[in-house]
Coordinates of C-alpha atoms and ligand atoms in Angstrom, one line a residue:
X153 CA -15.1 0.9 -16.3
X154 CA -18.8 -0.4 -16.2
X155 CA -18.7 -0.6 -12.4
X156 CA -17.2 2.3 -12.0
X157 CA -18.7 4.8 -9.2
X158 CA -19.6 7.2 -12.1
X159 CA -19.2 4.9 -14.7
X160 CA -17.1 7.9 -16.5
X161 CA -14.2 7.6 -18.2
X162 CA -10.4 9.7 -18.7
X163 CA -9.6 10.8 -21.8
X164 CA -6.5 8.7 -22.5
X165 CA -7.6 5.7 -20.3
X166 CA -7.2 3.2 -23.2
X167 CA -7.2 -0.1 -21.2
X168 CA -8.3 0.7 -18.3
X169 CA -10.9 -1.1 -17.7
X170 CA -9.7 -3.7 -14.6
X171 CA -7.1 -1.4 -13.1
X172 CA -9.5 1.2 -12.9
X173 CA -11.9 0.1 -10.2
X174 CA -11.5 1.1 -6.7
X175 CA -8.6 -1.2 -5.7
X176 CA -9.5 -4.7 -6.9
X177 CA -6.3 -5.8 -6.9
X178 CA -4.5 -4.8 -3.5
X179 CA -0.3 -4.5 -4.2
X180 CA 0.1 -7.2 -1.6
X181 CA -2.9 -9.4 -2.4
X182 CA -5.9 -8.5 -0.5
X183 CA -9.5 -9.9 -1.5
X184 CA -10.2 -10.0 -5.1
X185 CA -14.3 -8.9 -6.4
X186 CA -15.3 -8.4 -9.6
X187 CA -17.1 -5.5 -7.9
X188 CA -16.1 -1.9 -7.3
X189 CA -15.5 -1.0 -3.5
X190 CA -17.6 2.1 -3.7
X191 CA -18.2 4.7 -1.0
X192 CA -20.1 2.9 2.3
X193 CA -21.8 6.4 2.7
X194 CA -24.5 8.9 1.1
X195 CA -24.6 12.5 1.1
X196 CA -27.0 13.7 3.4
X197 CA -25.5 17.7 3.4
X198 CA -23.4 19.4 0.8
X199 CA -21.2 22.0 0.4
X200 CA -20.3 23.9 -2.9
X201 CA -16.7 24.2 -4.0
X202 CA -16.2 27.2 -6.6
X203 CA -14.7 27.0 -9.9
X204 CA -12.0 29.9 -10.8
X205 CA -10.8 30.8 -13.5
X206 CA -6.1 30.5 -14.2
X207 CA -5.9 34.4 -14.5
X208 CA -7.7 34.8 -11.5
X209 CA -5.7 31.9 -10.2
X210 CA -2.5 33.4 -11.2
X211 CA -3.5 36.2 -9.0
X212 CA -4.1 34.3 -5.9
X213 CA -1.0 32.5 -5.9
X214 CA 1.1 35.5 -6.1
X215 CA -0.8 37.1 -3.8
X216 CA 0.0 34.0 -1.4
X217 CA 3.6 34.1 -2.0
X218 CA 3.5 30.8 -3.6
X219 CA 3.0 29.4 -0.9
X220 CA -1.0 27.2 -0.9
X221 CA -1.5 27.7 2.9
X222 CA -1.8 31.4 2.2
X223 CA -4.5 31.1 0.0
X224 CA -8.1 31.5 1.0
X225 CA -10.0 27.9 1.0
X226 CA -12.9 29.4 -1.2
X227 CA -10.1 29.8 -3.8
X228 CA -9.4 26.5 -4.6
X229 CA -11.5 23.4 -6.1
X230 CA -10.0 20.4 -4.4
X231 CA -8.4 20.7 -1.6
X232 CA -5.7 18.7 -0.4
X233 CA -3.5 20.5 1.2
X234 CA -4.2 18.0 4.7
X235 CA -6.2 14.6 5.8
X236 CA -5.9 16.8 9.4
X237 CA -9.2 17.6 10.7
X238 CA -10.9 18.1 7.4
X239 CA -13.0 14.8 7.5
X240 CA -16.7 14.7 7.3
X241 CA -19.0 14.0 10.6
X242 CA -21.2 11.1 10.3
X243 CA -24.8 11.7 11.1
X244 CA -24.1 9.6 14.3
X245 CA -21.4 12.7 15.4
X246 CA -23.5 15.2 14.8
X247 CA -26.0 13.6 17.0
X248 CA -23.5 12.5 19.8
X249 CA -22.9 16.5 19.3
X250 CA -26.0 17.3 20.4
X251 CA -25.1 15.2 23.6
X252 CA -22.2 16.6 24.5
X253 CA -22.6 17.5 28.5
X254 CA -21.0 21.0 28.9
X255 CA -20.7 21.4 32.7
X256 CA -17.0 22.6 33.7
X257 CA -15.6 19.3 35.4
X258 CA -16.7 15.6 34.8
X259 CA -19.0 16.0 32.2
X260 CA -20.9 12.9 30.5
X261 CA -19.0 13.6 27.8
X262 CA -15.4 12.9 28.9
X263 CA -16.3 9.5 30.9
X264 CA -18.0 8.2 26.9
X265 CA -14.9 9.6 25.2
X266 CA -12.1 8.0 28.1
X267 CA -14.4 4.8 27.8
X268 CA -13.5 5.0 23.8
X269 CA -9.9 5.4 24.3
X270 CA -9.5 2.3 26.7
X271 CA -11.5 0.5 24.8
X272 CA -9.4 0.6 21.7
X273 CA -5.9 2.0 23.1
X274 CA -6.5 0.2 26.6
X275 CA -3.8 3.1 28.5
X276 CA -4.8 3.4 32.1
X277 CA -4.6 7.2 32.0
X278 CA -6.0 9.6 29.2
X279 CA -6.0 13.8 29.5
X280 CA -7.9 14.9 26.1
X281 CA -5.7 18.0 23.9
X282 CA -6.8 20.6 21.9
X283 CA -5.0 18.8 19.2
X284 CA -1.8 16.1 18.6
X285 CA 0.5 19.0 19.7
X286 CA -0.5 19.8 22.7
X287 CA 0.0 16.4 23.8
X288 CA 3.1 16.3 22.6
X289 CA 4.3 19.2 23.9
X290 CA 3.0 18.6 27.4
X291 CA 4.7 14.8 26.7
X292 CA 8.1 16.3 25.7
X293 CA 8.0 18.9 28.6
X294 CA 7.2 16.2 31.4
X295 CA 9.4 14.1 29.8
X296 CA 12.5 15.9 27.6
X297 CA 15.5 18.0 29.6
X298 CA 18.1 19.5 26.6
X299 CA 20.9 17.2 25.9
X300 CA 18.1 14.3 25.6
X301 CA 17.5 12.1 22.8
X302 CA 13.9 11.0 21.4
X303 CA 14.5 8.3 18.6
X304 CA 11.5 7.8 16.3
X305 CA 10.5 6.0 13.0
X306 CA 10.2 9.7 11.5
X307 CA 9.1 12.7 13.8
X308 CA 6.1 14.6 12.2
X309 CA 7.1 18.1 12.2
X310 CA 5.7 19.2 15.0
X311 CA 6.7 16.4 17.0
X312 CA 10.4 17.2 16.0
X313 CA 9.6 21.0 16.7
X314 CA 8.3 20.0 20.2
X315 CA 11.1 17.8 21.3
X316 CA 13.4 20.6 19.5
X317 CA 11.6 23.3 21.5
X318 CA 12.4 21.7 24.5
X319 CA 16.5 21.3 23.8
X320 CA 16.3 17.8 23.1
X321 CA 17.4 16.0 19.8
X322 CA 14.7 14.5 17.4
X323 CA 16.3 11.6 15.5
X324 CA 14.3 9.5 12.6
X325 CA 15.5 6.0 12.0
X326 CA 13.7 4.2 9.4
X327 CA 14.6 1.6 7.3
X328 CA 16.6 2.0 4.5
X329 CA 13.5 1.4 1.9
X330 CA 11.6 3.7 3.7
X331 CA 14.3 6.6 2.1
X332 CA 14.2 5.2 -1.4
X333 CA 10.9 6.7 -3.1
X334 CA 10.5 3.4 -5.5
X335 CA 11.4 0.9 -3.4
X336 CA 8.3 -1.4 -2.8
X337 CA 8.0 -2.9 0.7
X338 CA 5.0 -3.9 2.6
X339 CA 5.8 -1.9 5.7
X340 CA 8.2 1.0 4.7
X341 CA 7.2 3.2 7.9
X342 CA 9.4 0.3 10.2
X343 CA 12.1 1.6 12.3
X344 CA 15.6 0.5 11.6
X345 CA 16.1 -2.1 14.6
X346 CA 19.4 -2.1 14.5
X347 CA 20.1 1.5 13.9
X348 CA 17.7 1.9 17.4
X349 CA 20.4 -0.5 19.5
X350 CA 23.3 1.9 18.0
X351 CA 21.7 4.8 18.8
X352 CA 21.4 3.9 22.8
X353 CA 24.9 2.1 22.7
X354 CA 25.9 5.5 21.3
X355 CA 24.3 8.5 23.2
X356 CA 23.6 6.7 26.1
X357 CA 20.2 5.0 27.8
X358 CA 19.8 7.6 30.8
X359 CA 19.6 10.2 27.7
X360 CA 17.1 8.6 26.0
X361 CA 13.4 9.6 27.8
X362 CA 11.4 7.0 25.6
X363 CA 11.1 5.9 22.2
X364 CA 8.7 6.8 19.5
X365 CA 6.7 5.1 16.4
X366 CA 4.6 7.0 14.6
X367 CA 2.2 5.0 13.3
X368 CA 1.4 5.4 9.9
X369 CA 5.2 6.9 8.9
X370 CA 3.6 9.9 8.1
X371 CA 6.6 12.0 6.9
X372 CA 7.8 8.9 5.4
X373 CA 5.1 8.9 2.9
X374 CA 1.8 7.7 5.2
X375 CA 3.5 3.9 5.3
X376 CA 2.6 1.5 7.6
X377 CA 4.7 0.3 10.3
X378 CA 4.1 -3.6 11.1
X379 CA 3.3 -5.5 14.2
X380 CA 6.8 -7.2 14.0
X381 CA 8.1 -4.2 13.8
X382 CA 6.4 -2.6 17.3
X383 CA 7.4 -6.0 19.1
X384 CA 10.9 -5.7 17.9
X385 CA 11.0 -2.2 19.0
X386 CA 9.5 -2.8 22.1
X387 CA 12.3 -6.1 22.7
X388 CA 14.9 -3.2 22.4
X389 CA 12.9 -0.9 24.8
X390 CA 12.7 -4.0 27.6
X391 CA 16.2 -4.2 27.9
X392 CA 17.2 -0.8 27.9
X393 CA 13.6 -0.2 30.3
X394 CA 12.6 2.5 27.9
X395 CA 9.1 3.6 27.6
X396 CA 7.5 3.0 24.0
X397 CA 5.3 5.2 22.7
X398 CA 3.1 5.7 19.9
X399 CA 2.0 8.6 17.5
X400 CA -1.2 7.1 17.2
X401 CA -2.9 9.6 14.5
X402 CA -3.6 6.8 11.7
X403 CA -3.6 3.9 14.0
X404 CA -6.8 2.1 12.1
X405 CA -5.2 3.0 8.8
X406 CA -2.2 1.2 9.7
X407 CA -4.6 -1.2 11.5
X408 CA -5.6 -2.2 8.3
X409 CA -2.8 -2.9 6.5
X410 CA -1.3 -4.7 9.0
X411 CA -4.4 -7.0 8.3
X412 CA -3.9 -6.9 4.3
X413 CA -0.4 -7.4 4.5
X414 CA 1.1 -8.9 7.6
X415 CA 0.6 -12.7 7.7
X416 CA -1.6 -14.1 10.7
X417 CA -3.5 -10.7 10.9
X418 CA -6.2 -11.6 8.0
X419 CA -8.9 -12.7 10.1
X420 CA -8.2 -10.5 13.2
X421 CA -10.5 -6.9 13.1
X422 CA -9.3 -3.8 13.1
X423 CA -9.9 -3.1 16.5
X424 CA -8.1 -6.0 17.9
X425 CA -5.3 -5.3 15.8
X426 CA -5.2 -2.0 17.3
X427 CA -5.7 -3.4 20.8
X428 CA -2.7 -5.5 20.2
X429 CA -0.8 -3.4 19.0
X430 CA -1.0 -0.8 21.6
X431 CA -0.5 -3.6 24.7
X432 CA 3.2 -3.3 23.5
X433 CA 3.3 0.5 24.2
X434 CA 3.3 2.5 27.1
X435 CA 1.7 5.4 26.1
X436 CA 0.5 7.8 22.8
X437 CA -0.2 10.8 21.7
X438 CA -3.1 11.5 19.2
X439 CA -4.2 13.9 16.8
X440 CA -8.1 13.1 16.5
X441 CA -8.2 15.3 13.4
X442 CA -6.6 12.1 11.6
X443 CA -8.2 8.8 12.5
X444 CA -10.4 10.3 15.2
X445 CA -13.0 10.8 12.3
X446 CA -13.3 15.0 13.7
X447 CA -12.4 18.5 13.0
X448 CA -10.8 19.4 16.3
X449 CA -9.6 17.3 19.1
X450 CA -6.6 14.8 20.6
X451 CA -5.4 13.2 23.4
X452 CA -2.6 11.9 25.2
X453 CA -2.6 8.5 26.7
X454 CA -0.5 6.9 29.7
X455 CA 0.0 3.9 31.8
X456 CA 2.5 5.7 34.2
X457 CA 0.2 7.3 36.8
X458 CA 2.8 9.2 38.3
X459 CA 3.4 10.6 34.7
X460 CA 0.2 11.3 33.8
X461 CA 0.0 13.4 37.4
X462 CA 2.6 15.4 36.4
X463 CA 1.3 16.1 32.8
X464 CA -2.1 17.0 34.2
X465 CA -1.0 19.9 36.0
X466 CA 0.8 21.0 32.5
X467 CA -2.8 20.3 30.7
X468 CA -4.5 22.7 33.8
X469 CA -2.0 25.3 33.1
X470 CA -2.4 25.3 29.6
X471 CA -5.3 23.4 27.9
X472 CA -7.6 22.9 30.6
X473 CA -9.3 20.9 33.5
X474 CA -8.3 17.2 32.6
X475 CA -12.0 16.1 31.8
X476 CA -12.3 18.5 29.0
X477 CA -8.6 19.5 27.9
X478 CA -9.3 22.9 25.7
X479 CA -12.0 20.8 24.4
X480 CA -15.7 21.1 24.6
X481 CA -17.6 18.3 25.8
X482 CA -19.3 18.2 22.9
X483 CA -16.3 17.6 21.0
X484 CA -15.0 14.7 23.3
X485 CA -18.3 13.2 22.3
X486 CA -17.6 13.4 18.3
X487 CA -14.3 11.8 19.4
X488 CA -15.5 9.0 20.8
X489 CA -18.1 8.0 18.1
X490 CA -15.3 9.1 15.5
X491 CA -12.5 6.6 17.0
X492 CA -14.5 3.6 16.7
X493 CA -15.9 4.6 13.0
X494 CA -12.6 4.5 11.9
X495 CA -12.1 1.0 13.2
X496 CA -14.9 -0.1 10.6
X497 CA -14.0 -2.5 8.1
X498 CA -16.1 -1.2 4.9
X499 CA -14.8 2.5 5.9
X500 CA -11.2 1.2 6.1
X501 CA -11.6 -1.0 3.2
X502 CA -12.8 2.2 0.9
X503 CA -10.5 4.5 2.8
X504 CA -7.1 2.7 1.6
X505 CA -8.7 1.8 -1.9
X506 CA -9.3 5.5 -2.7
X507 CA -6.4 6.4 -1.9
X508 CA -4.5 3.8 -3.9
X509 CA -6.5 4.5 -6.7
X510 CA -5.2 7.8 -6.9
X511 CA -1.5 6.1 -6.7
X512 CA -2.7 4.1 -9.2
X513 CA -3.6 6.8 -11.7
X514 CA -0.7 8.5 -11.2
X515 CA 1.8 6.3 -11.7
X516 CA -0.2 5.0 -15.0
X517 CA 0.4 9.1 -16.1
X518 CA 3.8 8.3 -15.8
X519 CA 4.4 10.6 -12.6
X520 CA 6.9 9.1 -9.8
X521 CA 5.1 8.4 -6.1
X522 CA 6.3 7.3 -3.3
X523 CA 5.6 3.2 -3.6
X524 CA 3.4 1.8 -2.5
X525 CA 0.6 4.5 -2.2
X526 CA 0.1 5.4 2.0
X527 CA -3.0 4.8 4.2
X528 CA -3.8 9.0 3.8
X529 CA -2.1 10.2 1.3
X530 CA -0.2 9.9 -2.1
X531 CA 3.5 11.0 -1.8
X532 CA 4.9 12.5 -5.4
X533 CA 8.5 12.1 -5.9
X534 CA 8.9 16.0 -7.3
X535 CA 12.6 15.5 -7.2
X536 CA 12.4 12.9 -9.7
X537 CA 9.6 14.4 -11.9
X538 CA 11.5 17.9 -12.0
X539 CA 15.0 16.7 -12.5
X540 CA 15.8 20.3 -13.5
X541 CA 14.8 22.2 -10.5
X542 CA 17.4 21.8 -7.9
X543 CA 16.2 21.1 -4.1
X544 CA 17.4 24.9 -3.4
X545 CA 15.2 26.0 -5.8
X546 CA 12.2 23.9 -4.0
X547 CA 10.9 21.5 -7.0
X548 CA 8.2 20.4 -4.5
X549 CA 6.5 23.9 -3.7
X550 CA 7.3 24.8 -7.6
X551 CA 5.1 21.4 -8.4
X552 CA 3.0 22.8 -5.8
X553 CA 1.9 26.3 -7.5
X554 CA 1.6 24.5 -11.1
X555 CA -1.1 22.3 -9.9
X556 CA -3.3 25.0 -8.5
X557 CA -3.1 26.8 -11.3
X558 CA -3.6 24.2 -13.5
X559 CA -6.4 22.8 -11.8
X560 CA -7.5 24.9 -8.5
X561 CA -5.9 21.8 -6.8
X562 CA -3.6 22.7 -3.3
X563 CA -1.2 20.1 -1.9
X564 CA 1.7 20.4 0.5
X565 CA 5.7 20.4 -0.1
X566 CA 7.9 17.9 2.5
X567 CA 10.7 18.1 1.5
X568 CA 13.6 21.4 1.9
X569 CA 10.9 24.0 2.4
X570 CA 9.5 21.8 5.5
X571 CA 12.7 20.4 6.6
X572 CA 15.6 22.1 5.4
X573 CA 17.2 25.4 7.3
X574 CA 19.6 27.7 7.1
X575 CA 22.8 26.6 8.1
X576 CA 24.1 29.7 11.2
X577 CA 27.7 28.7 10.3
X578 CA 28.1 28.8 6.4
X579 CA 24.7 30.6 5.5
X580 CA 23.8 27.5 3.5
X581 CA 20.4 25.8 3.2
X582 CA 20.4 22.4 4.3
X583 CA 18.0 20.0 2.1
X584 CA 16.1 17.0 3.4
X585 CA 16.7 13.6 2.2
X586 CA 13.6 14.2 -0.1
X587 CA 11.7 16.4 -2.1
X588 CA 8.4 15.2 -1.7
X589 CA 4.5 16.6 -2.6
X590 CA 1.7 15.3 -0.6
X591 CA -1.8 14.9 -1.9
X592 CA -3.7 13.6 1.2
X593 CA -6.8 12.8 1.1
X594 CA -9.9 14.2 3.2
X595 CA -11.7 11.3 5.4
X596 CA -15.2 10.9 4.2
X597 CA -15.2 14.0 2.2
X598 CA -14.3 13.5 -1.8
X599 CA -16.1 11.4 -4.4
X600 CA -14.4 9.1 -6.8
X601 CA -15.0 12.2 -9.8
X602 CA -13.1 14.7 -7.3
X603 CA -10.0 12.4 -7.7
X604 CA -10.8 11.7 -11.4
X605 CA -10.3 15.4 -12.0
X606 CA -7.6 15.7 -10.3
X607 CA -5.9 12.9 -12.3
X608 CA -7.2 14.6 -15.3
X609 CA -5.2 17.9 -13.7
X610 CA -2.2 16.2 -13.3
X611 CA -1.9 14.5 -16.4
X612 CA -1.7 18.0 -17.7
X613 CA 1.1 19.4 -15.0
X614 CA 3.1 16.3 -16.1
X615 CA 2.8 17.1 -19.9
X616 CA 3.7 20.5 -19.1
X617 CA 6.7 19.5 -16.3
X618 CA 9.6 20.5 -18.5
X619 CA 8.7 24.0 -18.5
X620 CA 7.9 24.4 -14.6
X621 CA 10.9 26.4 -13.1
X622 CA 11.9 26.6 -9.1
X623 CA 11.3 29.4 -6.6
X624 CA 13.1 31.4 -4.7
X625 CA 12.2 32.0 -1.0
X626 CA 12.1 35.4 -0.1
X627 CA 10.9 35.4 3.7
X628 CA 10.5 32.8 6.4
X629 CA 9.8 32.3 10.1
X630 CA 11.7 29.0 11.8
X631 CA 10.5 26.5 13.0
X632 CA 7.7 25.3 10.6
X633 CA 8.8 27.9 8.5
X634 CA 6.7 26.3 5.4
X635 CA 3.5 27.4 7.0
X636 CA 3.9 31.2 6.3
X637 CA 7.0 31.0 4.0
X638 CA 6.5 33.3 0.7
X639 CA 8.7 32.7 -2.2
X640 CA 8.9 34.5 -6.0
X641 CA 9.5 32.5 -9.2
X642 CA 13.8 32.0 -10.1
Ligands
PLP97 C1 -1.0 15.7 12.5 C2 0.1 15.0 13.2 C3 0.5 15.4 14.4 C4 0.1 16.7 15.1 O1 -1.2 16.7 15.3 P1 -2.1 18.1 15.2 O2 -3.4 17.7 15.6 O3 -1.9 18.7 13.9 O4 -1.5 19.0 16.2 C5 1.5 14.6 15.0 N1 2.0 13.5 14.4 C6 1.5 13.1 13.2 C7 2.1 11.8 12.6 C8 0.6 13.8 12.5 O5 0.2 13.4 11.4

């Protein structure tokens, strides 16, 4: 642990000393150092987090129904409840801030950000959004009449809510490792290939309006999908002549394990991964708040120009004139200094060791992840760690509410609280595939101790997992009912 960033060590860590640097050894053999990746950034502004004590804890989780996005942020210690628009600036987008050109229509600022976008994502045709959302709902609503069929690697939630809100049928396809929690696989966010052909032989083309990757799997545990993969999809989508497009949030993430793990792609940047891989699409829709490096801020991208005509009077009715999109121009300007920072080898380098150190750490507790650890986030399997709590009585939320009050950490549940619903026939819940808790990690924001702690939390919940019971929920509001869901302990 000499090299360590804080040169601290866990109570319990024994051995520790190689496996416990920031991601010397990569799971699919990346470059080996005898030196710890360490954070390529110094603190230049700071912002207290406040310790709290369990009974008051205890309060503020029943207050919040249970349910961590009810609690107030000054409430907890760590947050990582989201990776979505809770990065830090960098001292170059706070300056780019004090750029941004305000006027109404064809401000400075939208010409620097559109020059951004083409340069990395090279679409003829970008309208900035609010947030990921809103370009996919003005995408689904230009696109999408009910009865129509949107295939993807997994829909996001609100992606699936957006094609759902517009009568047309969200299906996930991934491959079959990317549904088994353990399974190890470089690239566990592909699409099922095969599973895409039936689909079209099976609804039909002409009800198909185009076909999705998100990119990384995000719902599938943050995995990456590979550049095989997109030129396989996009063989399918030639013949058929359906449009491709990509649910670009973590694009330099997946960028860069495409690069670590995909052979021929060692040498190639980031950014020309990223240019590459976006020549085989026809479009995408962003959430900035992810790899955009801001705190507000998307876009949606086109080559179709008649398309993009048609989804610009959408954006006018509802966001705003097409050069600034809901957006201020000072915001486009973060954007477009934030989109090529992420593109940077030493950030992406730290980026995915941090969070595989986490993975790391976890798994050495003994608790199951996802496998191997995502570009954003790590994935526990709370199905398999609470054997005991059914899926109707929400192991994932219940893992939730033991870890802030162990530790003043927040998470989120995917799994039946996000995904399941109440059947209108039987009355029955449905439950998703998985019961999953996400611990994503803020861009930029937590030091190497942050996670330490949390590890040292967690290593707690897991000694104490036997005795955490399930939930009952008590009210909800469909869709994305998990967002202001309460529940009561069983
Ligand atoms: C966050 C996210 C979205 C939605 O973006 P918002 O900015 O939250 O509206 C869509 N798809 C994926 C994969 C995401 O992670």
């Amino acid at each position: 642990m000499s090299n360590d960033v804080f040169g601290k060590k866990r109570p319990g860590d024994g051995n520790a000393l190689k496996s416990d640097k920031l991601l010397v050894t990569h799971v699919f053999g990346g470059t080996m150092s005898h030196r710890s990746i360490i954070e390529p950034f110094r603190i230049k502004s700071v912002e207290p987090i406040r310790m709290t004590t369990r009974p008051e804890r205890r309060r503020f989780l029943a207050d919040a129904g249970y349910n961590p996005f009810l609690l107030r942020a000054e409430d907890v210690l760590i947050d990582l409840l989201t990776d979505s628009g809770t990065g830090a600036m960098s001292a170059e987008q706070w300056a780019a801030i004090m750029r941004g050109d305000e006027s109404y229509a064809g401000a400075k600022s939208y010409y620097r950000f559109a020059a951004a976008v083409e340069s990395i994502f090279g679409f003829r045709y970008v309208l900035p959004t609010h947030q990921g959302r809103a370009a996919e709902r003005i995408l689904f609503s230009t696109t999408c009449k009910p009865g129509d069929v949107v295939p993807n690697n997994t829909h996001f939630d609100t992606t699936r809510a957006n094609i759902e809100y517009v009568g047309a049928r969200a299906v996930d396809l991934p491959i079959a490792e990317g549904r088994e929690p353990a399974t190890i696989h470089p690239f566990k966010g592909n699409m099922d290939v095969e599973a895409l052909e039936a689909l079209i032989a099976e609804v039909g083309r002409e009800r198909i309006p185009l076909v999705m990757l998100t990119i990384t799997n995000n719902s599938g545990g943050g995995q990456p999908v590979s550049m095989a993969n997109v030129k396989a999809v996009r063989a399918v989508c030639d013949r058929f002549a359906l449009p491709l497009y990509i649910d670009a949030c973590r694009f330099a993430e997946n960028a860069w394990f495409i690069r670590e793990r995909e052979a021929g792609y060692a040498q190639t940047s980031p950014r020309e991964i990223a240019r590459e891989l976006f020549s085989y699409a026809d479009g995408c829709t962003m959430s900035a708040k992810k790899d955009g490096l801001v705190n507000i801020g998307g876009f949606l991208a086109t080559n179709d120009e008649a398309l993009s005509r048609q989804e610009s009077r959408l954006l006018i009715l509802t966001e705003g004139f097409p050069t600034y999109g809901g957006l201020a121009g000072r915001d486009l300007d973060a954007m477009a200094v934030g989109l090529n920072e992420a593109l940077d080898e030493d950030y992406l380098r730290y980026r995915i060791a941090s969070t595989a150190y986490l993975g790391r750490h976890l798994t050495d507790i003994g608790i199951p992840i996802v496998q191997p650890p995502g570009g954003h986030a790590v994935y526990i399997d709370a199905a398999a760690l609470l054997p005991h709590v059914p899926p109707r009585a929400y192991p994932g939320q219940a893992l939730l509410a033991e870890m802030y009050l162990e530790g003043g950490i927040r998470a989120v549940e995917i799994g039946t609280v996000m995904f399941g619903s109440t059947d209108p026939d039987s009355g029955e819940e449905r439950t998703a595939p998985m019961e999953l808790v996400r611990l994503a990690i803020p861009r930029r924001v937590y030091t190497q101790s942050h996670i330490d702690y949390v590890c040292e939390v967690m290593a707690d919940v897991f000694a104490a997992r036997e005795r955490i019971g399930g939930l009952t929920m008590v009210w909800q509001a469909p869709p994305l009912r998990h967002f202001t869901a309460r529940f009561e302990p069983l």
